[in-house]
Coordinates of C-alpha atoms in Angstrom, one line a residue:
M14 CA 0.0 0.0 0.0
V15 CA 2.9 2.4 0.6
L16 CA 4.0 2.1 -3.0
Y17 CA 0.5 3.1 -4.2
N18 CA 0.4 6.0 -1.8
D19 CA 3.8 7.2 -3.2
L20 CA 2.6 6.8 -6.8
K21 CA -0.7 8.6 -5.9
A22 CA 1.2 11.5 -4.4
L23 CA 3.5 11.6 -7.5
N24 CA 0.4 11.5 -9.7
D25 CA -1.2 14.4 -7.9
N26 CA 2.0 16.4 -8.3
I27 CA 2.2 15.6 -12.0
A28 CA -1.5 16.4 -12.5
A29 CA -0.9 19.8 -10.8
M30 CA 1.9 20.4 -13.3
E31 CA -0.6 19.9 -16.1
M32 CA 0.9 16.7 -17.5
P33 CA -2.3 14.7 -17.8
E34 CA -0.8 11.9 -20.1
L35 CA 1.9 11.0 -17.6
A36 CA -0.6 11.2 -14.7
E37 CA -2.8 8.8 -16.6
K38 CA 0.1 6.4 -17.2
I39 CA 1.0 6.4 -13.5
N40 CA -2.7 5.8 -12.6
K41 CA -2.8 2.8 -15.0
F42 CA 0.3 1.2 -13.6
A43 CA -0.2 1.8 -9.9
I44 CA 1.0 -1.4 -8.4
G45 CA -0.8 -1.3 -5.1
D46 CA -4.2 -0.7 -6.4
A47 CA -6.1 -4.0 -6.5
K48 CA -7.9 -3.4 -9.8
F49 CA -4.6 -3.0 -11.6
K50 CA -2.7 -6.0 -10.1
N51 CA -3.3 -8.1 -13.2
L52 CA -1.9 -5.6 -15.7
P53 CA 1.3 -6.5 -17.5
A54 CA 4.4 -4.5 -16.7
P55 CA 4.6 -1.3 -18.6
T56 CA 7.0 -1.1 -21.6
E57 CA 9.8 1.4 -21.9
E58 CA 7.9 3.2 -24.6
Q59 CA 5.0 3.7 -22.2
L60 CA 7.2 5.2 -19.5
L61 CA 10.0 7.0 -21.4
T62 CA 10.2 9.6 -24.2
A63 CA 13.2 10.4 -26.3
N64 CA 14.0 13.6 -24.2
D65 CA 13.1 12.3 -20.8
L66 CA 15.3 13.5 -17.9
S67 CA 13.8 11.4 -15.2
A68 CA 14.8 8.7 -12.7
F69 CA 13.4 6.2 -15.2
S70 CA 15.7 7.5 -18.0
A71 CA 18.7 7.6 -15.7
M72 CA 18.1 4.0 -14.5
K73 CA 17.5 2.8 -18.1
G74 CA 20.8 4.4 -19.2
L75 CA 22.7 3.0 -16.2
A76 CA 21.2 -0.5 -16.6
K77 CA 22.5 -0.6 -20.2
R78 CA 26.1 0.4 -19.2
I79 CA 26.6 -1.8 -16.1
Q80 CA 29.3 -4.4 -16.8
P81 CA 28.7 -8.1 -16.0
K82 CA 29.7 -9.2 -12.5
S83 CA 29.6 -5.6 -11.2
L84 CA 28.2 -4.2 -7.9
V85 CA 25.4 -1.7 -7.9
H86 CA 24.4 0.2 -4.8
L87 CA 21.1 2.1 -4.9
S88 CA 20.5 4.7 -2.2
I89 CA 17.3 6.3 -3.5
L90 CA 14.0 4.5 -2.9
N91 CA 12.7 5.5 -6.4
S92 CA 15.9 4.2 -8.1
T93 CA 15.5 0.9 -6.2
R94 CA 12.0 0.5 -7.6
V95 CA 12.8 1.6 -11.1
M96 CA 15.9 -0.4 -11.5
Q97 CA 13.8 -3.6 -11.2
M98 CA 12.1 -2.7 -14.5
F99 CA 15.3 -3.0 -16.6
P100 CA 17.4 -6.1 -17.3
L101 CA 20.9 -6.2 -16.0
A102 CA 24.0 -7.9 -17.2
E103 CA 24.8 -11.4 -15.9
G104 CA 26.2 -11.6 -12.4
V105 CA 25.4 -8.1 -11.3
R106 CA 24.9 -7.8 -7.6
V107 CA 22.4 -5.1 -6.5
Y108 CA 22.3 -3.6 -3.0
S109 CA 20.1 -0.9 -1.5
N110 CA 20.7 1.2 1.6
I111 CA 17.8 3.6 2.2
G112 CA 17.4 5.5 5.5
T113 CA 15.6 8.5 6.6
D114 CA 15.4 11.3 4.1
G115 CA 18.7 10.3 2.5
I116 CA 20.9 11.1 5.5
D117 CA 21.9 7.6 6.2
G118 CA 25.6 7.1 5.3
S119 CA 24.9 5.2 2.1
M120 CA 28.0 6.5 0.4
S121 CA 30.2 5.3 3.2
T122 CA 28.4 1.9 3.0
F123 CA 29.1 1.8 -0.7
Y124 CA 32.7 2.7 -0.4
G125 CA 33.1 0.0 2.2
Q126 CA 31.8 -2.5 -0.4
A127 CA 33.9 -1.0 -3.2
S128 CA 37.1 -1.0 -1.2
V129 CA 37.3 -4.8 -1.0
T130 CA 36.7 -5.6 -4.7
K131 CA 38.3 -4.9 -8.1
E132 CA 34.9 -5.2 -9.9
Q133 CA 33.2 -2.2 -11.3
C134 CA 31.1 -0.6 -8.5
Y135 CA 28.2 1.8 -9.3
L136 CA 26.5 4.1 -6.8
V137 CA 23.2 5.8 -7.5
I138 CA 22.8 8.6 -4.9
G139 CA 20.6 11.7 -4.4
D140 CA 22.0 15.1 -3.8
L141 CA 21.1 15.4 -0.1
S142 CA 22.5 12.0 0.7
F143 CA 25.7 12.8 -1.3
F144 CA 26.3 16.1 0.6
Y145 CA 25.4 14.6 3.9
D146 CA 28.0 11.8 3.5
M147 CA 30.6 13.7 1.4
N148 CA 33.4 13.0 3.8
A149 CA 33.4 9.4 2.6
L150 CA 35.2 10.7 -0.5
W151 CA 38.3 11.0 1.7
M152 CA 38.5 7.3 2.3
P153 CA 42.0 6.2 1.2
R154 CA 41.2 2.9 -0.4
I155 CA 38.9 4.0 -3.1
G156 CA 40.1 2.7 -6.5
P157 CA 39.4 3.4 -10.1
N158 CA 36.5 0.9 -10.1
V159 CA 34.1 3.4 -8.5
R160 CA 31.4 5.1 -10.6
I161 CA 28.8 7.5 -9.0
L162 CA 25.6 8.6 -10.6
L163 CA 24.5 11.7 -8.6
L164 CA 20.8 12.6 -9.2
N165 CA 19.6 16.1 -8.3
N166 CA 16.4 14.9 -6.8
G167 CA 16.2 17.2 -3.8

């Protein structure tokens, strides 16, 4: 039910911005609403446009670029939900660390994971969480395997 409430709130915001087509798409694919549970998963074409600058678009682009046997750390609830919609390369390990309002030390957690592997490591992080945990950038054992996708979602 929480997911539907989040989508409902998002839909209300989008409707207020006079984007009725997107609001209608969100209504159609609201996962928590019982009458929509039997709908198939939405296609990329239904969710994305060519010029889309959304979390959907960012996750789609990242999912295509993640190398096999990489580590992905998602620290935004929306990115955790959206990433599940896109296929990933074989052997990709996905972790999620989501706390209260993004101030939870997710970058430090990610760097702890990245410091003990040579595999490519990707972090998806929001601006508030990034600035809150920015001192993690001073960790001495961070190698060239780290990639950060910083989303301005604040």
